[in-house]
Amino acid sequence: MSEQILPTVLLLNGLFMYQPAELTPLAPLGAALRAEGFRVIIDNHRQTQTWHSDEEPVAVVGHSRGGWQAFVFQRRQYESGRFVP
């Protein structure tokens, strides 16, 4: 049986941007998703403004200020004609 590779989830933290990812509110969610086989990117430094990847996330989750970042990220994806999860 082949191993299924699950899609990428982008987690955007709020104003905890200067703390290590494992100390932020989205860390437990990231750990749980990784345990289920998802590829998880946790962004603490608002790099979604310049984030580039050939692998586009299928889910974007934001906490606090990260919720606004998630909205802006999705809007930029849509405006550039890229996949919008």
PDB file of N, CA and C in Angstrom:
ATOM      1  N   MET A   1       0.843  -1.171   0.000  1.00  0.00           N
ATOM      2  CA  MET A   1       0.000   0.000   0.000  1.00  0.00           C
ATOM      3  C   MET A   1       0.895   1.244   0.000  1.00  0.00           C
ATOM      4  N   SER A   2       0.601   2.189  -0.874  1.00  0.00           N
ATOM      5  CA  SER A   2       1.410   3.411  -0.943  1.00  0.00           C
ATOM      6  C   SER A   2       0.952   4.408   0.113  1.00  0.00           C
ATOM      7  N   GLU A   3       1.907   5.179   0.589  1.00  0.00           N
ATOM      8  CA  GLU A   3       1.623   6.176   1.613  1.00  0.00           C
ATOM      9  C   GLU A   3       1.003   7.405   0.958  1.00  0.00           C
ATOM     10  N   GLN A   4      -0.138   7.824   1.483  1.00  0.00           N
ATOM     11  CA  GLN A   4      -0.807   9.003   0.962  1.00  0.00           C
ATOM     12  C   GLN A   4      -0.150  10.250   1.516  1.00  0.00           C
ATOM     13  N   ILE A   5       0.158  11.201   0.654  1.00  0.00           N
ATOM     14  CA  ILE A   5       0.719  12.477   1.082  1.00  0.00           C
ATOM     15  C   ILE A   5      -0.415  13.489   1.107  1.00  0.00           C
ATOM     16  N   LEU A   6      -0.672  14.008   2.279  1.00  0.00           N
ATOM     17  CA  LEU A   6      -1.738  14.985   2.435  1.00  0.00           C
ATOM     18  C   LEU A   6      -1.228  16.374   2.066  1.00  0.00           C
ATOM     19  N   PRO A   7      -2.122  17.282   1.765  1.00  0.00           N
ATOM     20  CA  PRO A   7      -1.736  18.616   1.313  1.00  0.00           C
ATOM     21  C   PRO A   7      -1.144  19.505   2.407  1.00  0.00           C
ATOM     22  N   THR A   8      -0.722  20.675   1.976  1.00  0.00           N
ATOM     23  CA  THR A   8      -0.094  21.662   2.858  1.00  0.00           C
ATOM     24  C   THR A   8      -1.144  22.541   3.524  1.00  0.00           C
ATOM     25  N   VAL A   9      -0.909  22.822   4.796  1.00  0.00           N
ATOM     26  CA  VAL A   9      -1.750  23.749   5.553  1.00  0.00           C
ATOM     27  C   VAL A   9      -0.846  24.899   6.012  1.00  0.00           C
ATOM     28  N   LEU A  10      -1.263  26.126   5.750  1.00  0.00           N
ATOM     29  CA  LEU A  10      -0.525  27.317   6.157  1.00  0.00           C
ATOM     30  C   LEU A  10      -1.205  27.894   7.389  1.00  0.00           C
ATOM     31  N   LEU A  11      -0.468  27.955   8.501  1.00  0.00           N
ATOM     32  CA  LEU A  11      -0.989  28.509   9.755  1.00  0.00           C
ATOM     33  C   LEU A  11      -0.325  29.864  10.001  1.00  0.00           C
ATOM     34  N   LEU A  12      -1.137  30.874  10.173  1.00  0.00           N
ATOM     35  CA  LEU A  12      -0.630  32.235  10.342  1.00  0.00           C
ATOM     36  C   LEU A  12      -0.925  32.728  11.754  1.00  0.00           C
ATOM     37  N   ASN A  13       0.121  32.932  12.523  1.00  0.00           N
ATOM     38  CA  ASN A  13      -0.026  33.433  13.882  1.00  0.00           C
ATOM     39  C   ASN A  13      -0.290  34.924  13.894  1.00  0.00           C
ATOM     40  N   GLY A  14      -0.791  35.387  15.018  1.00  0.00           N
ATOM     41  CA  GLY A  14      -1.079  36.803  15.187  1.00  0.00           C
ATOM     42  C   GLY A  14       0.140  37.593  15.604  1.00  0.00           C
ATOM     43  N   LEU A  15      -0.009  38.347  16.652  1.00  0.00           N
ATOM     44  CA  LEU A  15       1.048  39.253  17.073  1.00  0.00           C
ATOM     45  C   LEU A  15       2.108  38.565  17.931  1.00  0.00           C
ATOM     46  N   PHE A  16       2.193  37.257  17.844  1.00  0.00           N
ATOM     47  CA  PHE A  16       3.225  36.502  18.544  1.00  0.00           C
ATOM     48  C   PHE A  16       4.432  36.336  17.639  1.00  0.00           C
ATOM     49  N   MET A  17       4.612  37.221  16.701  1.00  0.00           N
ATOM     50  CA  MET A  17       5.581  37.015  15.633  1.00  0.00           C
ATOM     51  C   MET A  17       7.031  36.938  16.085  1.00  0.00           C
ATOM     52  N   TYR A  18       7.334  37.292  17.313  1.00  0.00           N
ATOM     53  CA  TYR A  18       8.724  37.213  17.753  1.00  0.00           C
ATOM     54  C   TYR A  18       8.953  36.058  18.723  1.00  0.00           C
ATOM     55  N   GLN A  19       7.990  35.172  18.829  1.00  0.00           N
ATOM     56  CA  GLN A  19       8.146  33.983  19.655  1.00  0.00           C
ATOM     57  C   GLN A  19       8.437  32.792  18.758  1.00  0.00           C
ATOM     58  N   PRO A  20       9.114  31.774  19.275  1.00  0.00           N
ATOM     59  CA  PRO A  20       9.293  30.552  18.495  1.00  0.00           C
ATOM     60  C   PRO A  20       7.939  29.938  18.153  1.00  0.00           C
ATOM     61  N   ALA A  21       7.835  29.312  17.011  1.00  0.00           N
ATOM     62  CA  ALA A  21       6.568  28.752  16.536  1.00  0.00           C
ATOM     63  C   ALA A  21       5.934  27.815  17.549  1.00  0.00           C
ATOM     64  N   GLU A  22       6.764  27.041  18.259  1.00  0.00           N
ATOM     65  CA  GLU A  22       6.204  26.062  19.196  1.00  0.00           C
ATOM     66  C   GLU A  22       5.566  26.700  20.425  1.00  0.00           C
ATOM     67  N   LEU A  23       5.712  28.016  20.615  1.00  0.00           N
ATOM     68  CA  LEU A  23       5.115  28.708  21.754  1.00  0.00           C
ATOM     69  C   LEU A  23       3.878  29.513  21.383  1.00  0.00           C
ATOM     70  N   THR A  24       3.450  29.425  20.164  1.00  0.00           N
ATOM     71  CA  THR A  24       2.326  30.231  19.698  1.00  0.00           C
ATOM     72  C   THR A  24       1.020  29.447  19.777  1.00  0.00           C
ATOM     73  N   PRO A  25      -0.129  30.122  19.732  1.00  0.00           N
ATOM     74  CA  PRO A  25      -1.419  29.450  19.866  1.00  0.00           C
ATOM     75  C   PRO A  25      -1.695  28.387  18.795  1.00  0.00           C
ATOM     76  N   LEU A  26      -1.132  28.512  17.627  1.00  0.00           N
ATOM     77  CA  LEU A  26      -1.399  27.540  16.564  1.00  0.00           C
ATOM     78  C   LEU A  26      -0.484  26.328  16.607  1.00  0.00           C
ATOM     79  N   ALA A  27       0.486  26.316  17.520  1.00  0.00           N
ATOM     80  CA  ALA A  27       1.432  25.198  17.605  1.00  0.00           C
ATOM     81  C   ALA A  27       0.739  23.855  17.855  1.00  0.00           C
ATOM     82  N   PRO A  28      -0.227  23.760  18.783  1.00  0.00           N
ATOM     83  CA  PRO A  28      -0.885  22.469  18.986  1.00  0.00           C
ATOM     84  C   PRO A  28      -1.626  21.979  17.735  1.00  0.00           C
ATOM     85  N   LEU A  29      -2.263  22.893  17.019  1.00  0.00           N
ATOM     86  CA  LEU A  29      -2.938  22.509  15.783  1.00  0.00           C
ATOM     87  C   LEU A  29      -1.928  22.003  14.763  1.00  0.00           C
ATOM     88  N   GLY A  30      -0.806  22.709  14.635  1.00  0.00           N
ATOM     89  CA  GLY A  30       0.238  22.283  13.707  1.00  0.00           C
ATOM     90  C   GLY A  30       0.754  20.899  14.035  1.00  0.00           C
ATOM     91  N   ALA A  31       0.969  20.629  15.319  1.00  0.00           N
ATOM     92  CA  ALA A  31       1.459  19.312  15.742  1.00  0.00           C
ATOM     93  C   ALA A  31       0.438  18.225  15.417  1.00  0.00           C
ATOM     94  N   ALA A  32      -0.824  18.504  15.678  1.00  0.00           N
ATOM     95  CA  ALA A  32      -1.870  17.520  15.397  1.00  0.00           C
ATOM     96  C   ALA A  32      -1.990  17.247  13.894  1.00  0.00           C
ATOM     97  N   LEU A  33      -1.896  18.292  13.079  1.00  0.00           N
ATOM     98  CA  LEU A  33      -1.974  18.112  11.626  1.00  0.00           C
ATOM     99  C   LEU A  33      -0.780  17.315  11.109  1.00  0.00           C
ATOM    100  N   ARG A  34       0.410  17.622  11.620  1.00  0.00           N
ATOM    101  CA  ARG A  34       1.603  16.858  11.215  1.00  0.00           C
ATOM    102  C   ARG A  34       1.462  15.385  11.587  1.00  0.00           C
ATOM    103  N   ALA A  35       0.906  15.117  12.759  1.00  0.00           N
ATOM    104  CA  ALA A  35       0.712  13.737  13.200  1.00  0.00           C
ATOM    105  C   ALA A  35      -0.229  12.980  12.270  1.00  0.00           C
ATOM    106  N   GLU A  36      -1.122  13.707  11.616  1.00  0.00           N
ATOM    107  CA  GLU A  36      -2.051  13.095  10.667  1.00  0.00           C
ATOM    108  C   GLU A  36      -1.472  13.022   9.256  1.00  0.00           C
ATOM    109  N   GLY A  37      -0.276  13.570   9.048  1.00  0.00           N
ATOM    110  CA  GLY A  37       0.382  13.462   7.757  1.00  0.00           C
ATOM    111  C   GLY A  37       0.372  14.708   6.890  1.00  0.00           C
ATOM    112  N   PHE A  38      -0.214  15.796   7.383  1.00  0.00           N
ATOM    113  CA  PHE A  38      -0.229  17.041   6.620  1.00  0.00           C
ATOM    114  C   PHE A  38       1.143  17.698   6.662  1.00  0.00           C
ATOM    115  N   ARG A  39       1.484  18.405   5.612  1.00  0.00           N
ATOM    116  CA  ARG A  39       2.649  19.278   5.619  1.00  0.00           C
ATOM    117  C   ARG A  39       2.159  20.600   6.180  1.00  0.00           C
ATOM    118  N   VAL A  40       2.842  21.112   7.204  1.00  0.00           N
ATOM    119  CA  VAL A  40       2.378  22.322   7.892  1.00  0.00           C
ATOM    120  C   VAL A  40       3.460  23.392   7.826  1.00  0.00           C
ATOM    121  N   ILE A  41       3.057  24.591   7.461  1.00  0.00           N
ATOM    122  CA  ILE A  41       3.926  25.752   7.505  1.00  0.00           C
ATOM    123  C   ILE A  41       3.327  26.701   8.526  1.00  0.00           C
ATOM    124  N   ILE A  42       4.102  27.043   9.558  1.00  0.00           N
ATOM    125  CA  ILE A  42       3.650  28.016  10.556  1.00  0.00           C
ATOM    126  C   ILE A  42       4.429  29.300  10.321  1.00  0.00           C
ATOM    127  N   ASP A  43       3.719  30.359  10.045  1.00  0.00           N
ATOM    128  CA  ASP A  43       4.337  31.642   9.735  1.00  0.00           C
ATOM    129  C   ASP A  43       4.175  32.564  10.934  1.00  0.00           C
ATOM    130  N   ASN A  44       5.292  32.932  11.544  1.00  0.00           N
ATOM    131  CA  ASN A  44       5.265  33.822  12.703  1.00  0.00           C
ATOM    132  C   ASN A  44       5.729  35.233  12.381  1.00  0.00           C
ATOM    133  N   HIS A  45       6.275  35.442  11.242  1.00  0.00           N
ATOM    134  CA  HIS A  45       6.924  36.723  10.953  1.00  0.00           C
ATOM    135  C   HIS A  45       6.287  37.443   9.779  1.00  0.00           C
ATOM    136  N   ARG A  46       5.029  37.170   9.552  1.00  0.00           N
ATOM    137  CA  ARG A  46       4.262  37.840   8.487  1.00  0.00           C
ATOM    138  C   ARG A  46       4.962  37.753   7.151  1.00  0.00           C
ATOM    139  N   GLN A  47       5.583  36.627   6.880  1.00  0.00           N
ATOM    140  CA  GLN A  47       6.273  36.448   5.611  1.00  0.00           C
ATOM    141  C   GLN A  47       5.317  36.126   4.474  1.00  0.00           C
ATOM    142  N   THR A  48       4.030  36.021   4.781  1.00  0.00           N
ATOM    143  CA  THR A  48       3.071  35.779   3.712  1.00  0.00           C
ATOM    144  C   THR A  48       3.043  36.961   2.754  1.00  0.00           C
ATOM    145  N   GLN A  49       3.559  38.092   3.205  1.00  0.00           N
ATOM    146  CA  GLN A  49       3.612  39.244   2.302  1.00  0.00           C
ATOM    147  C   GLN A  49       4.566  38.968   1.147  1.00  0.00           C
ATOM    148  N   THR A  50       5.570  38.142   1.392  1.00  0.00           N
ATOM    149  CA  THR A  50       6.546  37.825   0.353  1.00  0.00           C
ATOM    150  C   THR A  50       6.671  36.319   0.149  1.00  0.00           C
ATOM    151  N   TRP A  51       5.745  35.532   0.705  1.00  0.00           N
ATOM    152  CA  TRP A  51       5.833  34.075   0.679  1.00  0.00           C
ATOM    153  C   TRP A  51       5.650  33.568  -0.740  1.00  0.00           C
ATOM    154  N   HIS A  52       6.552  32.692  -1.159  1.00  0.00           N
ATOM    155  CA  HIS A  52       6.458  32.072  -2.480  1.00  0.00           C
ATOM    156  C   HIS A  52       6.685  30.583  -2.326  1.00  0.00           C
ATOM    157  N   SER A  53       5.941  29.800  -3.063  1.00  0.00           N
ATOM    158  CA  SER A  53       6.123  28.364  -3.032  1.00  0.00           C
ATOM    159  C   SER A  53       5.487  27.766  -4.268  1.00  0.00           C
ATOM    160  N   ASP A  54       6.129  26.722  -4.785  1.00  0.00           N
ATOM    161  CA  ASP A  54       5.518  25.991  -5.891  1.00  0.00           C
ATOM    162  C   ASP A  54       4.360  25.145  -5.383  1.00  0.00           C
ATOM    163  N   GLU A  55       4.406  24.812  -4.115  1.00  0.00           N
ATOM    164  CA  GLU A  55       3.339  24.038  -3.505  1.00  0.00           C
ATOM    165  C   GLU A  55       2.391  25.000  -2.819  1.00  0.00           C
ATOM    166  N   GLU A  56       1.193  25.089  -3.333  1.00  0.00           N
ATOM    167  CA  GLU A  56       0.245  26.038  -2.780  1.00  0.00           C
ATOM    168  C   GLU A  56      -0.570  25.384  -1.676  1.00  0.00           C
ATOM    169  N   PRO A  57      -0.802  26.087  -0.580  1.00  0.00           N
ATOM    170  CA  PRO A  57      -1.562  25.501   0.520  1.00  0.00           C
ATOM    171  C   PRO A  57      -3.011  25.257   0.126  1.00  0.00           C
ATOM    172  N   VAL A  58      -3.597  24.226   0.701  1.00  0.00           N
ATOM    173  CA  VAL A  58      -5.004  23.956   0.454  1.00  0.00           C
ATOM    174  C   VAL A  58      -5.871  24.462   1.587  1.00  0.00           C
ATOM    175  N   ALA A  59      -5.251  24.818   2.683  1.00  0.00           N
ATOM    176  CA  ALA A  59      -5.982  25.400   3.802  1.00  0.00           C
ATOM    177  C   ALA A  59      -5.112  26.475   4.431  1.00  0.00           C
ATOM    178  N   VAL A  60      -5.741  27.578   4.765  1.00  0.00           N
ATOM    179  CA  VAL A  60      -5.041  28.676   5.424  1.00  0.00           C
ATOM    180  C   VAL A  60      -5.828  28.999   6.687  1.00  0.00           C
ATOM    181  N   VAL A  61      -5.139  28.964   7.835  1.00  0.00           N
ATOM    182  CA  VAL A  61      -5.776  29.221   9.120  1.00  0.00           C
ATOM    183  C   VAL A  61      -5.040  30.373   9.782  1.00  0.00           C
ATOM    184  N   GLY A  62      -5.793  31.355  10.257  1.00  0.00           N
ATOM    185  CA  GLY A  62      -5.174  32.482  10.940  1.00  0.00           C
ATOM    186  C   GLY A  62      -5.709  32.629  12.348  1.00  0.00           C
ATOM    187  N   HIS A  63      -4.834  33.030  13.260  1.00  0.00           N
ATOM    188  CA  HIS A  63      -5.223  33.289  14.649  1.00  0.00           C
ATOM    189  C   HIS A  63      -4.995  34.758  14.954  1.00  0.00           C
ATOM    190  N   SER A  64      -6.018  35.430  15.451  1.00  0.00           N
ATOM    191  CA  SER A  64      -5.909  36.821  15.833  1.00  0.00           C
ATOM    192  C   SER A  64      -5.500  37.655  14.610  1.00  0.00           C
ATOM    193  N   ARG A  65      -4.421  38.391  14.707  1.00  0.00           N
ATOM    194  CA  ARG A  65      -3.946  39.195  13.568  1.00  0.00           C
ATOM    195  C   ARG A  65      -3.667  38.300  12.349  1.00  0.00           C
ATOM    196  N   GLY A  66      -3.340  37.040  12.605  1.00  0.00           N
ATOM    197  CA  GLY A  66      -3.122  36.090  11.518  1.00  0.00           C
ATOM    198  C   GLY A  66      -4.374  35.845  10.686  1.00  0.00           C
ATOM    199  N   GLY A  67      -5.551  36.066  11.273  1.00  0.00           N
ATOM    200  CA  GLY A  67      -6.796  35.955  10.511  1.00  0.00           C
ATOM    201  C   GLY A  67      -6.845  36.979   9.391  1.00  0.00           C
ATOM    202  N   TRP A  68      -6.429  38.203   9.712  1.00  0.00           N
ATOM    203  CA  TRP A  68      -6.360  39.240   8.681  1.00  0.00           C
ATOM    204  C   TRP A  68      -5.311  38.881   7.634  1.00  0.00           C
ATOM    205  N   GLN A  69      -4.171  38.367   8.093  1.00  0.00           N
ATOM    206  CA  GLN A  69      -3.125  37.960   7.159  1.00  0.00           C
ATOM    207  C   GLN A  69      -3.634  36.857   6.226  1.00  0.00           C
ATOM    208  N   ALA A  70      -4.416  35.937   6.769  1.00  0.00           N
ATOM    209  CA  ALA A  70      -4.981  34.858   5.950  1.00  0.00           C
ATOM    210  C   ALA A  70      -5.885  35.440   4.865  1.00  0.00           C
ATOM    211  N   PHE A  71      -6.709  36.426   5.245  1.00  0.00           N
ATOM    212  CA  PHE A  71      -7.591  37.066   4.276  1.00  0.00           C
ATOM    213  C   PHE A  71      -6.782  37.758   3.181  1.00  0.00           C
ATOM    214  N   VAL A  72      -5.766  38.511   3.554  1.00  0.00           N
ATOM    215  CA  VAL A  72      -4.934  39.225   2.582  1.00  0.00           C
ATOM    216  C   VAL A  72      -4.204  38.231   1.676  1.00  0.00           C
ATOM    217  N   PHE A  73      -3.679  37.155   2.262  1.00  0.00           N
ATOM    218  CA  PHE A  73      -2.998  36.128   1.484  1.00  0.00           C
ATOM    219  C   PHE A  73      -3.940  35.540   0.433  1.00  0.00           C
ATOM    220  N   GLN A  74      -5.163  35.204   0.852  1.00  0.00           N
ATOM    221  CA  GLN A  74      -6.126  34.627  -0.074  1.00  0.00           C
ATOM    222  C   GLN A  74      -6.497  35.623  -1.176  1.00  0.00           C
ATOM    223  N   ARG A  75      -6.662  36.863  -0.816  1.00  0.00           N
ATOM    224  CA  ARG A  75      -7.010  37.878  -1.811  1.00  0.00           C
ATOM    225  C   ARG A  75      -5.902  38.022  -2.848  1.00  0.00           C
ATOM    226  N   ARG A  76      -4.630  38.024  -2.385  1.00  0.00           N
ATOM    227  CA  ARG A  76      -3.501  38.109  -3.324  1.00  0.00           C
ATOM    228  C   ARG A  76      -3.446  36.880  -4.233  1.00  0.00           C
ATOM    229  N   GLN A  77      -3.729  35.704  -3.668  1.00  0.00           N
ATOM    230  CA  GLN A  77      -3.760  34.479  -4.473  1.00  0.00           C
ATOM    231  C   GLN A  77      -4.805  34.629  -5.575  1.00  0.00           C
ATOM    232  N   TYR A  78      -6.000  35.074  -5.201  1.00  0.00           N
ATOM    233  CA  TYR A  78      -7.086  35.233  -6.158  1.00  0.00           C
ATOM    234  C   TYR A  78      -6.744  36.256  -7.232  1.00  0.00           C
ATOM    235  N   GLU A  79      -6.228  37.407  -6.821  1.00  0.00           N
ATOM    236  CA  GLU A  79      -5.911  38.477  -7.770  1.00  0.00           C
ATOM    237  C   GLU A  79      -4.808  38.090  -8.738  1.00  0.00           C
ATOM    238  N   SER A  80      -3.912  37.194  -8.315  1.00  0.00           N
ATOM    239  CA  SER A  80      -2.831  36.771  -9.215  1.00  0.00           C
ATOM    240  C   SER A  80      -3.212  35.544 -10.040  1.00  0.00           C
ATOM    241  N   GLY A  81      -4.475  35.091  -9.894  1.00  0.00           N
ATOM    242  CA  GLY A  81      -4.939  33.964 -10.679  1.00  0.00           C
ATOM    243  C   GLY A  81      -4.456  32.614 -10.178  1.00  0.00           C
ATOM    244  N   ARG A  82      -3.940  32.586  -8.957  1.00  0.00           N
ATOM    245  CA  ARG A  82      -3.433  31.340  -8.372  1.00  0.00           C
ATOM    246  C   ARG A  82      -4.555  30.632  -7.629  1.00  0.00           C
ATOM    247  N   PHE A  83      -4.282  29.408  -7.245  1.00  0.00           N
ATOM    248  CA  PHE A  83      -5.246  28.596  -6.508  1.00  0.00           C
ATOM    249  C   PHE A  83      -5.635  29.281  -5.208  1.00  0.00           C
ATOM    250  N   VAL A  84      -6.917  29.308  -4.918  1.00  0.00           N
ATOM    251  CA  VAL A  84      -7.419  29.870  -3.671  1.00  0.00           C
ATOM    252  C   VAL A  84      -8.103  28.759  -2.896  1.00  0.00           C
ATOM    253  N   PRO A  85      -7.499  28.327  -1.797  1.00  0.00           N
ATOM    254  CA  PRO A  85      -8.127  27.245  -1.024  1.00  0.00           C
ATOM    255  C   PRO A  85      -9.469  27.646  -0.447  1.00  0.00           C
TER     256      PRO A  85
END
